[in-house]
Structures are given as structure tokens and as C-alpha cells.
């Protein structure tokens, strides 16, 4: 639908809870063409047309389209224009009232659609749309209603629209927000897994060329997940291309472009079992050009392996503030909520298994990781060589390393991680990581990690942001069919009853009665990173949240916090510089599925990027629109 930039409308709504937001919000978002005043004592609503600064046009109150002055109904949505002359002739809009006199040029059929509803609302906090009743076109085409800019009654998710105004084509009122406290898990959702290992989502991150894919491939090979035939094939193909050292990496980097360029471009997923866990290995790209892909995949992690290249010069390049991906990846995984990290010092054979080199890296990197918020007790340091198979699945055999290191090997360090906490007491939330094609799952299938709740074959799910209902056709966990998936599981879900065009990466599968919010205007509490340019009001950013990415703009910088006390140290600063904690508002070019961090951590963590760098990490403190 066409949208115009006509602004300049003011609102005055006497709700005490919004006093802190009214002035700032309306300065940015007034765009309806009418001013509505609600009296707390009489609850009378009077619609008064704003004086137009453009005498040749009038702005529709529903779709904000600028119509010609001669039009009496909106050219786009068909809503009837209410003029000052109509008001002077006795036309009123009030609760329980009808128009005493309708314009003679308007048909009786159209008149019926501009009358406000006389039905008494059950919930006193639910208010009518600004013009009372939806127009005829809105009744016939609900998408018009959905595309209209939200008014103040739905802007803060404190007041829900009537069911008639908030339904999609399938009748699901996904604008209505139900409290999680109303949700009760069913009996089948409670896990009964005696003897079944806990699933652990383990992200492998680090600077480019630090050996992440080689380490992952070698580990899978040693655990029997790659057959001798497949390994022989990788060795032969890599040797033909003159990249024989990439043979193990090719177990993870399967695309022709990744193999030709010698870098991981997308997050590769593999599975193996340790004594304690069923591990989902998320091999992440290390090149700075593919950090958005790393964010999308590694945001599912419960713990991480941070791979460091021990070679002289390589480690220093990774922690360089100007482009070092060791720094950026460490900051990102901490902002994902990951607090357990195994720091793997790889390629120790290149430096002759030098204890001095190991100690130097631990000293420098340890200081930086502590500054990111990691605790020493949750960090494990493992020196190894993936190429020479030293300290991966067995104790060290090379005397140069065993002479000074008697700690855990890598697989043992994985088993020493604390089991993650799973939440099945809240409704289903499954952010869609990718829309996949699978013969076993059917024509419409998605993959992702369940953040909360549970899922089973035959369950009905609400697919957001489209608002369509689908039925779970089949489930796969670890490439194996299953009947039930619970919070924390990384699964592939086959859907039926929905078109593939209505399912997108970055969307969310949720409980039909507990829809996730869809918004374009958010309040964020952020921590700025190593900035080369300050963040200003109007700064263009790349907004990342779970698997969604959207262009956006900083519209307000509300305050800066003292990082020691957490209290506001300055209100409305002009800009933000490096290492500052602040409260800001962002306006996104397109809607994203989102929850406040206090409601769901997985859907409430956000990242801001600009010029190919992550400039800030933070949380969604409030959904404004």
C-alpha cells in the first residue's frame, strides 16, 4: 500500500501509564490526520479534523494516503472523509451514538461502515480504532488493516485491539498479547529421557584461518562420524586443487565456492556424541565479510569453542582492534548469552609446543575476555594441534607438550561444561534459522533451535510474521526422525497447510494463543564496542536479532548509563562513543519478530552493525510499536 510522509498530527490521550512516553512518541509518530481526545470521566471521543497545510489534498485516517480535495472517499481503502462541514451539520463520533446527519452525496451502504460500534467492550482497556468501525474494504481485505500504521493503543503492547481489528485471514488474532502466566504445559511436554544424553549446542568461533573447520572435521573423523571412504575422497579432491591441508575442513565446507576460496561462508552443522552430551557442532565463518552469517547461526549456542592460532603474528592479528575477528567473535558470543567457553590454542606444533607462547596468549587473551564479562572459572584453556591429532580425543602423546601440560583434552573439556537450562514452562518459540528443502520433511520445512516450549507431530503452530496457521507434519533431531522436540533442541520441522512463500528465515513458529510481537520500533539498552565513528541520531545501522536482519536508523538517544552504578549519568546525549552503555530507540525499515529480553532472552538480544563491523550489542528493553 502506498505510504506518504505527511506528518504533523498531535495526540492527547489521558492514560497515566504513558505520561513518560507521550511527548517523545508523538513527535516522531503522529501520522493519522485526526486528533482524538478521550475524557476519563465521560469517555467521550470527539473527532476533529486537523487544519491542513496542503489545501489541495486530504490525508486518509486509515492508510494515510494523500487524496485529492475533490474525493469524498479514500482512493486506496475507501474510508469516508469526515469534513468540518459535516461536523457543523451535527455529525458526531461518540460511544454508543450514531451520525445524526450523513452527507447527501454518500450512499447509505457506505454510511453504515463509518458508524462507530455500539457493542460494549468487555475489556475497558481496549479502545476503538480511531474512526470507530472498520471500513468495508478493511472487512473484505484484512491485509489492509494489518498494513496500517499502529495507533497509540497498540503501540506499546499495553492495550490490545478488538478481535475484529486484529485478525489475519485465518482468523488468528495475533496482535492480542496473552500473558505467559496463563500458559500451562501439557503432560507430554515434560521430558522423560532417562539414559538419553542432553543436547548441547556448541559454536566454534574465532579469527579467519585459525583452523576452525579443520578442527571440527578432524574431531568428527576421530569420533567415527566421517567414514574412511569419505575421508579418502576429501584428501584426493583437496590434493587435486593444491589444498591438501584443507582435507578435514572440506568435511564441513561442502559448497564449491567455500572450497575454492578456502574460507567458511555459512555456519556448518554437524553432530557427535560424547560421554555426557549429544553435541550439535556449529562451525562458524571467521572472515569479517560473513559475520552476519556467524551471528545467525551461532546465536543458537549454549557454549562455545574459541579457536586461537598460536602462530607468530596470527594471534596478534586476531586480537587487533582494527579488524581482529577474535575480539569481535568473543564479544558477540558473550552477547548471545554464552558464558562457558573452551579456548583452544590451535597450531601449537607450529611454535614447537612452546609453553612460553601458550602462557603469553593466555595472559593477553584472558585479560580481554574478562573485560567482555567472562569469568575465569567458566573458561577452559586447551593447547592442541588439530593437524597432528594432539590433545583432541585422547591425552597428549607428544613429549614436547606433555612435559608441561597435564590438563584435559578437548573432548573431556566438552564433557566438563555445565548442562544448559531448558524452559518448557513457557509457550512455544522457535526462531526460523533457515527454510530448507527435504524429501523426508516435505515441500515446506524449517530448521532452528527451540527457545522455549515443546513441539510434536500434529501440533498447530502460528507462523509469524505472516500470521498463518500450519500443522507440524514431521520432526527431525540430529538428522533422525523424532516425535517430540523440547526447548533447547536443534530441529528440522516439516509443515503442512501453509505456502512456502509465507515462511521466511528470521520468522518465528509460536503457540497460536501466544503470538510473538512483530514490530518496527524498539527501545534498546546497548553497549557500544570499539567505534571509529560516534553513533548519532539518524545513524544508519544493520539490525540483527536471532536469525533476522533488517536495515534501521537510530531515532533517539535517550540516556547514557554509568557502567559502575548502572544509573543514568546523562540524558539525551548528542552522540555515543566507544565503551558506553546507553538507552536508544531504533526505527526499522521492515518488521521483525521480537520479544522483550525480560520475556525471552533468545528473542530479546540485539546487535547493531555498520560499515562491516559490529558497533553495539544489547537487549530489547521495550517494544514500542
mmCIF file of N, CA, C and O in Angstrom, residues 214-280:
data_model
loop_
_atom_site.group_PDB
_atom_site.id
_atom_site.type_symbol
_atom_site.label_atom_id
_atom_site.label_comp_id
_atom_site.label_asym_id
_atom_site.label_seq_id
_atom_site.Cartn_x
_atom_site.Cartn_y
_atom_site.Cartn_z
ATOM 1 N N UNK A 214 39.014 -27.222 10.140
ATOM 2 C CA UNK A 214 39.934 -28.365 10.226
ATOM 3 C C UNK A 214 39.787 -29.065 11.572
ATOM 4 O O UNK A 214 39.756 -30.301 11.646
ATOM 5 N N UNK A 215 39.682 -28.295 12.638
ATOM 6 C CA UNK A 215 39.478 -28.864 13.970
ATOM 7 C C UNK A 215 38.165 -29.641 14.037
ATOM 8 O O UNK A 215 38.121 -30.767 14.557
ATOM 9 N N UNK A 216 37.088 -29.051 13.505
ATOM 10 C CA UNK A 216 35.778 -29.711 13.535
ATOM 11 C C UNK A 216 35.807 -30.996 12.719
ATOM 12 O O UNK A 216 35.301 -32.037 13.165
ATOM 13 N N UNK A 217 36.376 -30.926 11.504
ATOM 14 C CA UNK A 217 36.448 -32.106 10.659
ATOM 15 C C UNK A 217 37.293 -33.213 11.261
ATOM 16 O O UNK A 217 36.941 -34.396 11.200
ATOM 17 N N UNK A 218 38.429 -32.838 11.840
ATOM 18 C CA UNK A 218 39.311 -33.832 12.475
ATOM 19 C C UNK A 218 38.617 -34.499 13.660
ATOM 20 O O UNK A 218 38.716 -35.712 13.861
ATOM 21 N N UNK A 219 37.896 -33.717 14.451
ATOM 22 C CA UNK A 219 37.171 -34.251 15.608
ATOM 23 C C UNK A 219 36.110 -35.247 15.162
ATOM 24 O O UNK A 219 35.963 -36.327 15.748
ATOM 25 N N UNK A 220 35.361 -34.905 14.114
ATOM 26 C CA UNK A 220 34.326 -35.799 13.600
ATOM 27 C C UNK A 220 34.948 -37.089 13.051
ATOM 28 O O UNK A 220 34.397 -38.178 13.219
ATOM 29 N N UNK A 221 36.092 -36.952 12.392
ATOM 30 C CA UNK A 221 36.780 -38.116 11.838
ATOM 31 C C UNK A 221 37.243 -39.065 12.944
ATOM 32 O O UNK A 221 37.079 -40.287 12.852
ATOM 33 N N UNK A 222 37.801 -38.516 14.018
ATOM 34 C CA UNK A 222 38.288 -39.331 15.127
ATOM 35 C C UNK A 222 37.149 -40.020 15.875
ATOM 36 O O UNK A 222 37.338 -41.074 16.473
ATOM 37 N N UNK A 223 35.960 -39.412 15.847
ATOM 38 C CA UNK A 223 34.803 -39.981 16.543
ATOM 39 C C UNK A 223 33.986 -40.897 15.639
ATOM 40 O O UNK A 223 32.911 -41.368 16.034
ATOM 41 N N UNK A 224 34.472 -41.130 14.422
ATOM 42 C CA UNK A 224 33.811 -42.069 13.520
ATOM 43 C C UNK A 224 32.620 -41.511 12.777
ATOM 44 O O UNK A 224 31.828 -42.278 12.208
ATOM 45 N N UNK A 225 32.465 -40.189 12.752
ATOM 46 C CA UNK A 225 31.338 -39.581 12.045
ATOM 47 C C UNK A 225 31.634 -39.385 10.553
ATOM 48 O O UNK A 225 30.729 -39.053 9.788
ATOM 49 N N UNK A 226 32.888 -39.525 10.170
ATOM 50 C CA UNK A 226 33.273 -39.460 8.754
ATOM 51 C C UNK A 226 33.919 -40.786 8.391
ATOM 52 O O UNK A 226 34.900 -41.201 9.026
ATOM 53 N N UNK A 227 33.364 -41.464 7.394
ATOM 54 C CA UNK A 227 33.880 -42.780 7.020
ATOM 55 C C UNK A 227 35.240 -42.660 6.328
ATOM 56 O O UNK A 227 35.618 -41.587 5.848
ATOM 57 N N UNK A 228 35.963 -43.771 6.268
ATOM 58 C CA UNK A 228 37.262 -43.776 5.590
ATOM 59 C C UNK A 228 37.114 -43.453 4.111
ATOM 60 O O UNK A 228 37.969 -42.799 3.517
ATOM 61 N N UNK A 229 36.019 -43.915 3.529
ATOM 62 C CA UNK A 229 35.771 -43.657 2.109
ATOM 63 C C UNK A 229 35.592 -42.157 1.854
ATOM 64 O O UNK A 229 36.158 -41.602 0.906
ATOM 65 N N UNK A 230 34.789 -41.514 2.719
ATOM 66 C CA UNK A 230 34.571 -40.073 2.569
ATOM 67 C C UNK A 230 35.865 -39.302 2.801
ATOM 68 O O UNK A 230 36.175 -38.348 2.068
ATOM 69 N N UNK A 231 36.630 -39.721 3.800
ATOM 70 C CA UNK A 231 37.874 -39.027 4.104
ATOM 71 C C UNK A 231 38.875 -39.168 2.966
ATOM 72 O O UNK A 231 39.587 -38.212 2.609
ATOM 73 N N UNK A 232 38.914 -40.340 2.362
ATOM 74 C CA UNK A 232 39.807 -40.555 1.212
ATOM 75 C C UNK A 232 39.394 -39.651 0.047
ATOM 76 O O UNK A 232 40.248 -39.100 -0.668
ATOM 77 N N UNK A 233 38.093 -39.494 -0.137
ATOM 78 C CA UNK A 233 37.579 -38.624 -1.196
ATOM 79 C C UNK A 233 38.001 -37.167 -0.959
ATOM 80 O O UNK A 233 38.449 -36.482 -1.880
ATOM 81 N N UNK A 234 37.877 -36.691 0.293
ATOM 82 C CA UNK A 234 38.265 -35.307 0.615
ATOM 83 C C UNK A 234 39.758 -35.096 0.383
ATOM 84 O O UNK A 234 40.178 -34.060 -0.146
ATOM 85 N N UNK A 235 40.558 -36.065 0.794
ATOM 86 C CA UNK A 235 42.016 -35.946 0.629
ATOM 87 C C UNK A 235 42.402 -35.902 -0.849
ATOM 88 O O UNK A 235 43.262 -35.114 -1.255
ATOM 89 N N UNK A 236 41.756 -36.721 -1.654
ATOM 90 C CA UNK A 236 42.061 -36.770 -3.081
ATOM 91 C C UNK A 236 41.653 -35.477 -3.774
ATOM 92 O O UNK A 236 42.425 -34.894 -4.555
ATOM 93 N N UNK A 237 40.445 -35.000 -3.489
ATOM 94 C CA UNK A 237 39.934 -33.788 -4.140
ATOM 95 C C UNK A 237 40.735 -32.555 -3.727
ATOM 96 O O UNK A 237 41.011 -31.683 -4.553
ATOM 97 N N UNK A 238 41.076 -32.464 -2.443
ATOM 98 C CA UNK A 238 41.833 -31.301 -1.978
ATOM 99 C C UNK A 238 43.253 -31.297 -2.556
ATOM 100 O O UNK A 238 43.812 -30.239 -2.858
ATOM 101 N N UNK A 239 43.828 -32.471 -2.737
ATOM 102 C CA UNK A 239 45.175 -32.564 -3.306
ATOM 103 C C UNK A 239 45.168 -32.132 -4.770
ATOM 104 O O UNK A 239 46.105 -31.463 -5.242
ATOM 105 N N UNK A 240 44.123 -32.497 -5.519
ATOM 106 C CA UNK A 240 44.000 -32.098 -6.918
ATOM 107 C C UNK A 240 43.952 -30.578 -7.050
ATOM 108 O O UNK A 240 44.519 -29.992 -7.973
ATOM 109 N N UNK A 241 43.283 -29.921 -6.106
ATOM 110 C CA UNK A 241 43.154 -28.460 -6.138
ATOM 111 C C UNK A 241 44.350 -27.766 -5.499
ATOM 112 O O UNK A 241 44.371 -26.542 -5.390
ATOM 113 N N UNK A 242 45.340 -28.543 -5.062
ATOM 114 C CA UNK A 242 46.523 -27.953 -4.454
ATOM 115 C C UNK A 242 46.295 -27.457 -3.043
ATOM 116 O O UNK A 242 46.995 -26.565 -2.569
ATOM 117 N N UNK A 243 45.292 -28.040 -2.356
ATOM 118 C CA UNK A 243 44.966 -27.622 -0.987
ATOM 119 C C UNK A 243 44.856 -28.855 -0.100
ATOM 120 O O UNK A 243 43.833 -29.084 0.556
ATOM 121 N N UNK A 244 45.906 -29.656 -0.086
ATOM 122 C CA UNK A 244 45.865 -30.920 0.653
ATOM 123 C C UNK A 244 45.650 -30.732 2.147
ATOM 124 O O UNK A 244 45.085 -31.593 2.814
ATOM 125 N N UNK A 245 46.083 -29.586 2.693
ATOM 126 C CA UNK A 245 45.911 -29.339 4.126
ATOM 127 C C UNK A 245 44.457 -29.023 4.491
ATOM 128 O O UNK A 245 44.128 -28.934 5.670
ATOM 129 N N UNK A 246 43.589 -28.846 3.470
ATOM 130 C CA UNK A 246 42.186 -28.497 3.719
ATOM 131 C C UNK A 246 41.288 -29.731 3.740
ATOM 132 O O UNK A 246 40.069 -29.589 3.780
ATOM 133 N N UNK A 247 41.867 -30.925 3.707
ATOM 134 C CA UNK A 247 41.053 -32.142 3.589
ATOM 135 C C UNK A 247 40.026 -32.266 4.711
ATOM 136 O O UNK A 247 38.844 -32.545 4.459
ATOM 137 N N UNK A 248 40.428 -32.055 5.966
ATOM 138 C CA UNK A 248 39.489 -32.165 7.081
ATOM 139 C C UNK A 248 38.474 -31.021 7.065
ATOM 140 O O UNK A 248 37.322 -31.214 7.443
ATOM 141 N N UNK A 249 38.903 -29.846 6.619
ATOM 142 C CA UNK A 249 37.992 -28.707 6.558
ATOM 143 C C UNK A 249 36.867 -28.950 5.562
ATOM 144 O O UNK A 249 35.753 -28.451 5.737
ATOM 145 N N UNK A 250 37.157 -29.738 4.511
ATOM 146 C CA UNK A 250 36.144 -29.991 3.500
ATOM 147 C C UNK A 250 34.995 -30.849 4.011
ATOM 148 O O UNK A 250 33.944 -30.930 3.387
ATOM 149 N N UNK A 251 35.193 -31.490 5.139
ATOM 150 C CA UNK A 251 34.088 -32.226 5.764
ATOM 151 C C UNK A 251 33.004 -31.266 6.239
ATOM 152 O O UNK A 251 31.823 -31.641 6.329
ATOM 153 N N UNK A 252 33.399 -30.025 6.516
ATOM 154 C CA UNK A 252 32.452 -29.001 6.956
ATOM 155 C C UNK A 252 32.094 -28.035 5.834
ATOM 156 O O UNK A 252 30.943 -27.625 5.698
ATOM 157 N N UNK A 253 33.095 -27.646 5.038
ATOM 158 C CA UNK A 253 32.864 -26.698 3.940
ATOM 159 C C UNK A 253 32.502 -27.478 2.683
ATOM 160 O O UNK A 253 33.386 -27.922 1.937
ATOM 161 N N UNK A 254 31.216 -27.639 2.438
ATOM 162 C CA UNK A 254 30.770 -28.523 1.367
ATOM 163 C C UNK A 254 30.522 -27.816 0.040
ATOM 164 O O UNK A 254 30.515 -28.456 -1.009
ATOM 165 N N UNK A 255 30.291 -26.499 0.050
ATOM 166 C CA UNK A 255 29.978 -25.809 -1.199
ATOM 167 C C UNK A 255 31.242 -25.593 -2.030
ATOM 168 O O UNK A 255 32.364 -25.476 -1.498
ATOM 169 N N UNK A 256 31.050 -25.533 -3.363
ATOM 170 C CA UNK A 256 32.180 -25.359 -4.284
ATOM 171 C C UNK A 256 32.872 -24.020 -4.050
ATOM 172 O O UNK A 256 34.105 -23.919 -4.128
ATOM 173 N N UNK A 257 32.104 -22.978 -3.739
ATOM 174 C CA UNK A 257 32.689 -21.649 -3.526
ATOM 175 C C UNK A 257 33.542 -21.624 -2.270
ATOM 176 O O UNK A 257 34.625 -21.028 -2.254
ATOM 177 N N UNK A 258 33.079 -22.263 -1.204
ATOM 178 C CA UNK A 258 33.852 -22.309 0.037
ATOM 179 C C UNK A 258 35.170 -23.051 -0.179
ATOM 180 O O UNK A 258 36.218 -22.626 0.318
ATOM 181 N N UNK A 259 35.117 -24.135 -0.928
ATOM 182 C CA UNK A 259 36.329 -24.918 -1.159
ATOM 183 C C UNK A 259 37.302 -24.178 -2.070
ATOM 184 O O UNK A 259 38.512 -24.249 -1.874
ATOM 185 N N UNK A 260 36.764 -23.481 -3.052
ATOM 186 C CA UNK A 260 37.636 -22.749 -3.962
ATOM 187 C C UNK A 260 38.321 -21.589 -3.272
ATOM 188 O O UNK A 260 39.514 -21.330 -3.473
ATOM 189 N N UNK A 261 37.566 -20.877 -2.432
ATOM 190 C CA UNK A 261 38.125 -19.713 -1.741
ATOM 191 C C UNK A 261 38.913 -20.094 -0.494
ATOM 192 O O UNK A 261 39.711 -19.306 0.012
ATOM 193 N N UNK A 262 38.648 -21.272 0.032
ATOM 194 C CA UNK A 262 39.367 -21.719 1.218
ATOM 195 C C UNK A 262 38.894 -21.085 2.506
ATOM 196 O O UNK A 262 39.636 -21.064 3.500
ATOM 197 N N UNK A 263 37.660 -20.559 2.522
ATOM 198 C CA UNK A 263 37.104 -19.951 3.736
ATOM 199 C C UNK A 263 35.676 -20.444 3.938
ATOM 200 O O UNK A 263 34.959 -20.725 2.976
ATOM 201 N N UNK A 264 35.278 -20.554 5.200
ATOM 202 C CA UNK A 264 33.902 -20.913 5.531
ATOM 203 C C UNK A 264 33.024 -19.682 5.340
ATOM 204 O O UNK A 264 33.367 -18.582 5.798
ATOM 205 N N UNK A 265 31.886 -19.858 4.683
ATOM 206 C CA UNK A 265 30.997 -18.733 4.392
ATOM 207 C C UNK A 265 29.682 -18.814 5.155
ATOM 208 O O UNK A 265 29.078 -17.794 5.466
ATOM 209 N N UNK A 266 29.224 -20.026 5.446
ATOM 210 C CA UNK A 266 27.987 -20.229 6.194
ATOM 211 C C UNK A 266 28.251 -21.151 7.377
ATOM 212 O O UNK A 266 29.241 -21.899 7.387
ATOM 213 N N UNK A 267 27.379 -21.108 8.350
ATOM 214 C CA UNK A 267 27.531 -21.970 9.522
ATOM 215 C C UNK A 267 27.228 -23.413 9.123
ATOM 216 O O UNK A 267 26.131 -23.706 8.626
ATOM 217 N N UNK A 268 28.187 -24.293 9.309
ATOM 218 C CA UNK A 268 28.002 -25.717 9.028
ATOM 219 C C UNK A 268 27.585 -26.430 10.313
ATOM 220 O O UNK A 268 28.095 -26.133 11.395
ATOM 221 N N UNK A 269 26.653 -27.367 10.180
ATOM 222 C CA UNK A 269 26.122 -28.078 11.344
ATOM 223 C C UNK A 269 26.510 -29.547 11.269
ATOM 224 O O UNK A 269 26.354 -30.189 10.219
ATOM 225 N N UNK A 270 27.041 -30.076 12.349
ATOM 226 C CA UNK A 270 27.396 -31.497 12.436
ATOM 227 C C UNK A 270 27.038 -31.999 13.835
ATOM 228 O O UNK A 270 26.785 -31.202 14.753
ATOM 229 N N UNK A 271 27.021 -33.328 13.990
ATOM 230 C CA UNK A 271 26.590 -33.916 15.255
ATOM 231 C C UNK A 271 27.575 -34.996 15.688
ATOM 232 O O UNK A 271 28.133 -35.729 14.867
ATOM 233 N N UNK A 272 27.793 -35.084 16.999
ATOM 234 C CA UNK A 272 28.539 -36.203 17.572
ATOM 235 C C UNK A 272 28.121 -36.374 19.030
ATOM 236 O O UNK A 272 27.511 -35.483 19.630
ATOM 237 N N UNK A 273 28.447 -37.522 19.571
ATOM 238 C CA UNK A 273 28.078 -37.837 20.953
ATOM 239 C C UNK A 273 29.332 -37.976 21.808
ATOM 240 O O UNK A 273 30.288 -38.665 21.414
ATOM 241 N N UNK A 274 29.311 -37.319 22.951
ATOM 242 C CA UNK A 274 30.363 -37.500 23.948
ATOM 243 C C UNK A 274 29.794 -38.370 25.067
ATOM 244 O O UNK A 274 28.685 -38.890 24.955
ATOM 245 N N UNK A 275 30.528 -38.545 26.130
ATOM 246 C CA UNK A 275 30.034 -39.356 27.236
ATOM 247 C C UNK A 275 28.800 -38.733 27.890
ATOM 248 O O UNK A 275 27.930 -39.448 28.383
ATOM 249 N N UNK A 276 28.724 -37.430 27.861
ATOM 250 C CA UNK A 276 27.682 -36.719 28.595
ATOM 251 C C UNK A 276 26.649 -36.046 27.705
ATOM 252 O O UNK A 276 25.485 -35.902 28.092
ATOM 253 N N UNK A 277 27.040 -35.617 26.507
ATOM 254 C CA UNK A 277 26.168 -34.794 25.671
ATOM 255 C C UNK A 277 25.993 -35.357 24.266
ATOM 256 O O UNK A 277 26.866 -36.052 23.730
ATOM 257 N N UNK A 278 24.841 -35.002 23.682
ATOM 258 C CA UNK A 278 24.662 -35.091 22.237
ATOM 259 C C UNK A 278 24.980 -33.693 21.713
ATOM 260 O O UNK A 278 24.218 -32.753 21.938
ATOM 261 N N UNK A 279 26.108 -33.544 21.043
ATOM 262 C CA UNK A 279 26.629 -32.229 20.682
ATOM 263 C C UNK A 279 26.207 -31.849 19.266
ATOM 264 O O UNK A 279 26.374 -32.634 18.324
ATOM 265 N N UNK A 280 25.645 -30.642 19.143
ATOM 266 C CA UNK A 280 25.376 -30.037 17.836
ATOM 267 C C UNK A 280 26.500 -29.036 17.592
ATOM 268 O O UNK A 280 26.593 -28.010 18.276
#
